Coordinates of C-alpha atoms in Angstrom, one line a residue:
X1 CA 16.3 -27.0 16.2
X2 CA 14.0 -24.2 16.0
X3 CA 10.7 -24.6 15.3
X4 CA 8.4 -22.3 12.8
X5 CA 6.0 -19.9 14.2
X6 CA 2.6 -21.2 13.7
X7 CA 1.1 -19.7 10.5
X8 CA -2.9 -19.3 9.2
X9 CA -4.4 -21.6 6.9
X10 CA -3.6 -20.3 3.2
X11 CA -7.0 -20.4 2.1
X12 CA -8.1 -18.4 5.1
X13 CA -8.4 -15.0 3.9
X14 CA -7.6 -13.0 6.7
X15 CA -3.8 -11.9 7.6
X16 CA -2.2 -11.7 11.1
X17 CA -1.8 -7.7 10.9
X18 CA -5.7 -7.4 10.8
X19 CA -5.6 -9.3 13.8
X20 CA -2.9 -7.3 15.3
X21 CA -5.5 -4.3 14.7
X22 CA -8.2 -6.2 16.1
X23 CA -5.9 -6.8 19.3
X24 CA -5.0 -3.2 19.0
X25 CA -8.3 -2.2 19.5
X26 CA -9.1 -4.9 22.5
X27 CA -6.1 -3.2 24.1
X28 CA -7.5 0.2 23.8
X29 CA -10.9 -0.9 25.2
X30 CA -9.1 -2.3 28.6
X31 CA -6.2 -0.4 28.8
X32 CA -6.9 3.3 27.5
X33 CA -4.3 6.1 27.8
X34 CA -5.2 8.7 30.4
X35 CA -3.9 11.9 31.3
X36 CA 0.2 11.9 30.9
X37 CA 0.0 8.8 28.8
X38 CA -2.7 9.8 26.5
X39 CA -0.6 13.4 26.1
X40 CA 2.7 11.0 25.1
X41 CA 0.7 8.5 22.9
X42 CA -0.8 11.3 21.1
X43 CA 2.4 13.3 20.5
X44 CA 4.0 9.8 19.5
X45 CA 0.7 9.4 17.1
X46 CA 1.7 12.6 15.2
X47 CA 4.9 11.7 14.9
X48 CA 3.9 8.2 13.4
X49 CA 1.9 9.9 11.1
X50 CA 4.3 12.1 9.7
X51 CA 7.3 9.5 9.7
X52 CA 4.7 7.4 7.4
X53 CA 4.3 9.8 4.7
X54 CA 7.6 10.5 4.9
X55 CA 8.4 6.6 4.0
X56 CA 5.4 6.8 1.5
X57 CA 7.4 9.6 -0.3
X58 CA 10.9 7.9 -0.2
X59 CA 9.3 4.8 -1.8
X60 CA 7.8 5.8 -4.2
X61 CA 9.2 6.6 -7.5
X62 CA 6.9 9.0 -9.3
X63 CA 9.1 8.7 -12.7
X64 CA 8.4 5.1 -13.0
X65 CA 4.6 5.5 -11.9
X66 CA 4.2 8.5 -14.6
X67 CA 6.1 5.9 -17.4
X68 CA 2.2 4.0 -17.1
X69 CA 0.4 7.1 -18.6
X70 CA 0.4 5.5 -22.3
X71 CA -3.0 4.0 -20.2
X72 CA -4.3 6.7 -19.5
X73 CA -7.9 6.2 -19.6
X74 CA -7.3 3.1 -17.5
X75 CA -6.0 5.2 -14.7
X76 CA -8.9 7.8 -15.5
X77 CA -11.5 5.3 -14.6
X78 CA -9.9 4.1 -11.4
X79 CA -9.8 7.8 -10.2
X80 CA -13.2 8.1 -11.4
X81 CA -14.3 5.1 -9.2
X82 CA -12.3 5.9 -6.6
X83 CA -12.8 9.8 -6.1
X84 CA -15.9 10.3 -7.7
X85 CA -18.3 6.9 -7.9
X86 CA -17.2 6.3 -4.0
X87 CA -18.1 10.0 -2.7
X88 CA -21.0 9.8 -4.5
X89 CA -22.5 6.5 -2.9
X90 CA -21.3 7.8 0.2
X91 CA -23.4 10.5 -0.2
X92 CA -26.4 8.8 -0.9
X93 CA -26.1 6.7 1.8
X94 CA -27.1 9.8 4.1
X95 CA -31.1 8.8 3.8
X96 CA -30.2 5.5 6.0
X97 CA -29.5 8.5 8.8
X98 CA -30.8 7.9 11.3
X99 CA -32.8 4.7 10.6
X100 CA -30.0 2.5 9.8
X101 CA -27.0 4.3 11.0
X102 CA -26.3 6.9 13.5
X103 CA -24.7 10.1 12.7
X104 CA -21.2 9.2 14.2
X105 CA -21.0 5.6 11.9
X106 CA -22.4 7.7 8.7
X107 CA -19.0 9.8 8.8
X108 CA -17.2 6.8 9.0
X109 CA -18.6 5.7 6.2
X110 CA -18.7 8.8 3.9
X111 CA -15.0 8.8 5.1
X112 CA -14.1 5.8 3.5
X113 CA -16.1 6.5 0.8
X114 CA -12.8 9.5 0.1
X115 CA -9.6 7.4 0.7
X116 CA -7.3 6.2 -1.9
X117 CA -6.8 2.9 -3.5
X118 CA -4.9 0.5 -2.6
X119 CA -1.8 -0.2 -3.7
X120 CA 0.1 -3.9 -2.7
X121 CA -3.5 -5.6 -2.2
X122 CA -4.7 -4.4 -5.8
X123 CA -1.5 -5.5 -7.0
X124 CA -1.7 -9.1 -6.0
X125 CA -5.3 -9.9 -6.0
X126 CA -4.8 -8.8 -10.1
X127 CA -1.9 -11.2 -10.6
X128 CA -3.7 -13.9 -9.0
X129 CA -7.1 -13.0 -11.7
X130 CA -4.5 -13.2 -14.4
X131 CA -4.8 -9.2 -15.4
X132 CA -2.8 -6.4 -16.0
X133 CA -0.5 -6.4 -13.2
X134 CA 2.0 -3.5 -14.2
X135 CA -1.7 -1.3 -15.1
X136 CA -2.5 -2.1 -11.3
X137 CA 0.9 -1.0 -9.8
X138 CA 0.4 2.3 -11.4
X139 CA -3.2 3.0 -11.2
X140 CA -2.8 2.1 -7.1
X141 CA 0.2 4.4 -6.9
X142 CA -1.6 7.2 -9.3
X143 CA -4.7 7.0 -6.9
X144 CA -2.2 7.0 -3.2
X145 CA -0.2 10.3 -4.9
X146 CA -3.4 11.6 -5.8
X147 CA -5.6 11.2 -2.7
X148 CA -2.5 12.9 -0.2
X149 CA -4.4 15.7 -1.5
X150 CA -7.4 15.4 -3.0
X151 CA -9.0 13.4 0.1
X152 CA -8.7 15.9 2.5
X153 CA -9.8 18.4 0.1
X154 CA -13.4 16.2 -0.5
X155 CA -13.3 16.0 3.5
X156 CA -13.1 19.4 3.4
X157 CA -16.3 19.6 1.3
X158 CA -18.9 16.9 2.3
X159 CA -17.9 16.2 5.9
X160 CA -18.7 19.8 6.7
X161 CA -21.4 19.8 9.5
X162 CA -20.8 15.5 10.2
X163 CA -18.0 16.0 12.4
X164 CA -14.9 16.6 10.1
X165 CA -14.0 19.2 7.6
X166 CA -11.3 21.8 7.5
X167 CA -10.1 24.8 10.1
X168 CA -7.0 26.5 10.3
X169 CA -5.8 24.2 12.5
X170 CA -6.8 21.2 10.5
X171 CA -5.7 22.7 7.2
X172 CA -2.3 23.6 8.9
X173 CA -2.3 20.0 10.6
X174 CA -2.6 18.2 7.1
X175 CA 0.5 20.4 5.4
X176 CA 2.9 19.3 8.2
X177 CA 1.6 16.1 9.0
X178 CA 0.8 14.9 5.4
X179 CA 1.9 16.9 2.8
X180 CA 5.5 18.3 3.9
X181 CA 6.7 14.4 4.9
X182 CA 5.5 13.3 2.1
X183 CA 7.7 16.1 -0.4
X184 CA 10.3 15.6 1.8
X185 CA 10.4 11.8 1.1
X186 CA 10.5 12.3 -2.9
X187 CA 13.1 14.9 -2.6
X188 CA 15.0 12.7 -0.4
X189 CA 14.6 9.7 -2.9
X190 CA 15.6 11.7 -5.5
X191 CA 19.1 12.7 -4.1
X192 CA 19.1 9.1 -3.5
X193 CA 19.1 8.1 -7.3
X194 CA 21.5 10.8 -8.1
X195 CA 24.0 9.7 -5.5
X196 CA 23.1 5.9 -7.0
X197 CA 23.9 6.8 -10.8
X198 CA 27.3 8.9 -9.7
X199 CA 28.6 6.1 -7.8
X200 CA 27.9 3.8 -10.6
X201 CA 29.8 5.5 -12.8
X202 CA 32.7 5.9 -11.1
X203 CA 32.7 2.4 -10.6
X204 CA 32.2 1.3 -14.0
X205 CA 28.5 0.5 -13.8
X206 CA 28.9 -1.9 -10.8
X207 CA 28.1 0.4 -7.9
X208 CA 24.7 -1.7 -7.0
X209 CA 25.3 -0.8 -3.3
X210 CA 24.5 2.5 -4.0
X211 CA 20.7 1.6 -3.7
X212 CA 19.5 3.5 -1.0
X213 CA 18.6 2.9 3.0
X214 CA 14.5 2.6 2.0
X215 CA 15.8 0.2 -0.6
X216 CA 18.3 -1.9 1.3
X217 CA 16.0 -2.4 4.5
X218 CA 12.2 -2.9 2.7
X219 CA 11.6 -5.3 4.7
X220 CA 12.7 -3.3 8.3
X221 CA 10.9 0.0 7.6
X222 CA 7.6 -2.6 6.7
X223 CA 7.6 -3.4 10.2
X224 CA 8.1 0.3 11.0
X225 CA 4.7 0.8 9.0
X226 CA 2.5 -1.4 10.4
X227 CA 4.2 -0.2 14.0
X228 CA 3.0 3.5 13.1
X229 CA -0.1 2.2 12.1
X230 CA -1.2 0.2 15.0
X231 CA 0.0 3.3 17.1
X232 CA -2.5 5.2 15.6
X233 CA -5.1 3.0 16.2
X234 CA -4.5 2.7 19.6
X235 CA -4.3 6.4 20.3
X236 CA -7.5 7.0 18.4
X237 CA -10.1 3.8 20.3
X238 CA -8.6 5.1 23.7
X239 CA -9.4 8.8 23.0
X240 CA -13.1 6.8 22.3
X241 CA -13.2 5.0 25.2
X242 CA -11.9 8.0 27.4
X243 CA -14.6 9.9 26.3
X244 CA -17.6 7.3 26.3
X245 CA -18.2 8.0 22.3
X246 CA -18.2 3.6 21.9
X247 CA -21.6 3.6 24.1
X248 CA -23.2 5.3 21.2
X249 CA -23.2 2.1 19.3
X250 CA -25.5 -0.8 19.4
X251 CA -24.5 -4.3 18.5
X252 CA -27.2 -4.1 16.0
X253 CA -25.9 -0.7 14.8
X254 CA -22.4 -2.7 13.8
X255 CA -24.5 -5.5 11.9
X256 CA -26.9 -2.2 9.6
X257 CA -22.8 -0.8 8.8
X258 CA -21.5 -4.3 8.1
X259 CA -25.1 -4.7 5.8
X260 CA -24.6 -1.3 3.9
X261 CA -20.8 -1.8 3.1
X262 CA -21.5 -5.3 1.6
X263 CA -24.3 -3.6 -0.8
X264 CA -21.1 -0.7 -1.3
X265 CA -18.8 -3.0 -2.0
X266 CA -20.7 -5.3 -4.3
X267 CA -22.2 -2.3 -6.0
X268 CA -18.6 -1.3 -6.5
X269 CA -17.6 -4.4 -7.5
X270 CA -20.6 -4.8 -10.6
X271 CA -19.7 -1.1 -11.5
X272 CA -15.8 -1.1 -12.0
X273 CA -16.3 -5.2 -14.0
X274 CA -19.7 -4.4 -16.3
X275 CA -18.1 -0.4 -16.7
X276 CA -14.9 -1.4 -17.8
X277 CA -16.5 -4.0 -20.1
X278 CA -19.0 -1.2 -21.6
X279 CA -16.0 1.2 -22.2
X280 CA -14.3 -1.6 -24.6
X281 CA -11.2 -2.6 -22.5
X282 CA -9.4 -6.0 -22.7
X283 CA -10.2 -8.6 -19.9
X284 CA -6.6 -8.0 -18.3
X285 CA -7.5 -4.5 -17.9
X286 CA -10.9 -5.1 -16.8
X287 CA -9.2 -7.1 -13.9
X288 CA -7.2 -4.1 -13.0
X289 CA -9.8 -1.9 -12.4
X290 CA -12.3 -4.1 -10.9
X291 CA -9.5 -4.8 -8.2
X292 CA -8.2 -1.5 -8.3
X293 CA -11.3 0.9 -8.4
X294 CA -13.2 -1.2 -5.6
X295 CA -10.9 -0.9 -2.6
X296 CA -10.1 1.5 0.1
X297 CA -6.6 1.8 1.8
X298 CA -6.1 0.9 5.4
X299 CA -3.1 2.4 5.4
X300 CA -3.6 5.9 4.0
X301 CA -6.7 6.1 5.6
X302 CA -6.0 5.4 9.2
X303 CA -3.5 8.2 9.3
X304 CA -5.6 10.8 7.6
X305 CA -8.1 10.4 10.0
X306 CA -6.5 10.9 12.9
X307 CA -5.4 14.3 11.5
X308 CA -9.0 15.4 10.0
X309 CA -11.1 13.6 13.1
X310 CA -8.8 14.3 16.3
X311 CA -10.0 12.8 19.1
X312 CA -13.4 11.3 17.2
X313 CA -11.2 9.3 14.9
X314 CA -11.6 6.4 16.8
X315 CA -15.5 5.5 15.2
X316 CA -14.4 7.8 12.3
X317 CA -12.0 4.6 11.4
X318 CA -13.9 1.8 11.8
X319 CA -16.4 1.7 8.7
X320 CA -12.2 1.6 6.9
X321 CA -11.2 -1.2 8.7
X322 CA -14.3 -3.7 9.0
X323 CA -14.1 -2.4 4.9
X324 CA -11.0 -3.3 4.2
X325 CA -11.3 -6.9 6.1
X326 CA -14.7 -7.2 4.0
X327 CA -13.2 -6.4 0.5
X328 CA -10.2 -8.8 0.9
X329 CA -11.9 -12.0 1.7
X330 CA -14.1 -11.4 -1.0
X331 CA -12.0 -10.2 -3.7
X332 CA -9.8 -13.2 -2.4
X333 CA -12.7 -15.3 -3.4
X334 CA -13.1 -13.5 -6.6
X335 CA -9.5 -13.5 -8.0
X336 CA -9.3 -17.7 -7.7
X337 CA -12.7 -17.7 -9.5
X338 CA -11.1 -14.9 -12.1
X339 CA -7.9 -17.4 -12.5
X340 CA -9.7 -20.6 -13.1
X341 CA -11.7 -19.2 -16.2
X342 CA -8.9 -17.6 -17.7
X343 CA -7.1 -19.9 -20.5
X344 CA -4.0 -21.2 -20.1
X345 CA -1.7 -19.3 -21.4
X346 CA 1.8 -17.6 -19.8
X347 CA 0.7 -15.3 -17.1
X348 CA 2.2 -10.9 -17.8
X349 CA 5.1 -10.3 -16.3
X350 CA 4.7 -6.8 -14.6
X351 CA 6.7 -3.8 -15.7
X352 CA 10.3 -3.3 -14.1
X353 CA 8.5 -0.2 -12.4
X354 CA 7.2 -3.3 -10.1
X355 CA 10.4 -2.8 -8.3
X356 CA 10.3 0.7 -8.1
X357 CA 6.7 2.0 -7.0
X358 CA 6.0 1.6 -3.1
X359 CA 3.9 -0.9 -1.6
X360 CA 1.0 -0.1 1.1
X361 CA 0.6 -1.5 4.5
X362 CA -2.6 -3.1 3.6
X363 CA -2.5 -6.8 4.8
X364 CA -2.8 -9.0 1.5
X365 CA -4.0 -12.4 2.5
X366 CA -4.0 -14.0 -0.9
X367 CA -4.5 -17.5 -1.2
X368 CA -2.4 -20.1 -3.1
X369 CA 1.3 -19.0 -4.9
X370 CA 0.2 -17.2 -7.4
X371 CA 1.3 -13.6 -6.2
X372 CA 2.5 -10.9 -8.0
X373 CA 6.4 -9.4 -7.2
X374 CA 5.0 -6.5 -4.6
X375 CA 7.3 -3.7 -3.3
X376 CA 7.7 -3.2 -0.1
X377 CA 5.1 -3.3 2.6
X378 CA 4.0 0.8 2.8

């Protein structure tokens, strides 16, 4: 009889993938990728990149994501969180330069500061608090369709003179690395859908098979995800270690960023609960856009920094991903809190676009069952 692999405590908010990263990055610090191997990793990097926006695309349905727009000024006020409340933070942070943080961590920071939502962890920490689940599927996909372009654009913009910002090169990198995929992947779902509907009528309404490859192997292509992902990481922290950028940083230097991103994400935490309270909406919409308008995506991130940062992605990434390990334990925390105030009534069922917008890569430890029906891993 086989036995079961060995699996973390539920109540311990932190998922295997973040270790994975965190093994990702311990590889990268012994092992690097020199000359020919740091040529083929790269290449293979770019390719990752692409092929993931490319998935993000073919996932996810735009129709059903644009059926949420009867909550509009829900959506509105995630966006404003996210791409205008963030950046601005971000940008006051610069008086803790160079007191607090180096130069090199503060673009890591203002960085995150630009990145999407979440989608899959936004999702399921709302379910668990007992909010507006189908709200939180479309405000995370609003804010991932979104920031494929507006992100680089504020890169563009405030990163100018810290180390990023646009070129030719990096304007023409985002169109075929980002952009084009991405396209590509909705056009492709959308011949998808009209091959699904024909087949269905010729066969009388029955023609279920006609679903789709993304659809059919969700789970597969979730692996292919966090493979790309965890490619990029290790391309980026061994272009770091090649070229000595990780002696810049202090152990104390790591404990000031982990410091100021607790004060961001608690500030961001009181602004999107006591905001959406002040602009009159319900409590299961309140719950959406705390969850929603307070987190970063791993997953969109990672990618777009290895196109904007090159080679200097490697500390360009890891304000994100000690952030997004930081806001899941403790929206983890604040979800189970969220669900034993609520009354007990029957929890919302989320919209059938549940089953149709894409996921995110982001790991979602959530304790205890209550989780919501989240696509596919993105």
């Amino acid at each position: 009889m086989r036995r079961a692999l060995p699996k973390l405590p539920s109540w311990l908010p932190v998922d295997g993938y973040i270790l994975a990263l965190v093994g990702t990055v311990a590889l990268a610090a012994l092992l690097p990728a020199r000359g020919p191997a740091a040529t083929v990793a790269d290449g293979a990097s770019t390719g990752a990149v692409a092929l993931l926006f490319f998935l993000y695309g073919a996932r996810l349905s735009t129709g059903e994501a644009l059926d949420g727009l009867r909550h509009w000024r829900l959506h509105l006020t995630v966006l404003a969180c996210t791409f205008v409340l963030f950046p601005v933070l971000g940008l006051a942070a610069r008086g803790l330069v160079p007191y607090v943080l180096p130069p090199t961590l503060y673009t890591g920071l203002l960085f995150l500061c630009l990145v999407p939502s979440t989608v899959q962890s936004s999702i399921a920490f709302t379910s668990l608090a007992r909010g507006n689940v189908a709200a939180a599927i479309c405000a995370g996909s609003f804010s991932s369709i979104v920031g494929i372009v507006v992100t680089p654009l504020l890169a563009g913009l405030v990163l100018h003179g810290d180390g990023g910002g646009f070129s030719a090169g990096s304007l023409l990198s985002i169109v075929c690395q980002l952009l084009l995929p991405f396209v590509a992947g909705q056009l492709l779902r959308r011949w998808w859908s009209r091959r699904g509907r024909a087949q269905r009528v010729r066969q009388g309404g029955g023609g279920r098979r006609a679903e789709g490859f993304i659809a059919r192997h969700r789970k597969a292509l979730g692996h292919v995800d966090r493979g790309s992902i965890l490619l990029v990481v290790y391309t980026a922290f061994s272009a770091g270690m090649v070229q000595g950028i990780w002696h810049q940083v202090s152990p104390l230097r790591l404990l000031c960023l982990l410091g100021v991103e607790a004060v961001l994400l608690a500030v961001m935490l009181t602004a999107t609960s006591y905001g959406a309270k002040k602009l009159g909406f319900p409590r299961a919409d309140r719950i959406a856009i705390t969850f929603a308008g307070s987190k970063k995506s791993l997953a969109a991130g990672l990618p777009m920094a290895s196109v904007l940062f090159g080679a200097q992605a490697g500390l360009a990434v890891l304000p994100l991903m000690l952030f997004h390990q930081m806001q899941l334990m403790v929206c983890a925390v604040l979800a189970k809190r969220c669900a034993a105030r609520a009354e007990p009534e029957p929890r919302r069922e989320s919209s059938p676009a549940a089953t149709a917008v894409g996921g995110s890569t982001d790991p979602v430890p959530v304790p205890g069952p209550a989780t919501a029906p989240a696509p596919a891993a993105r």
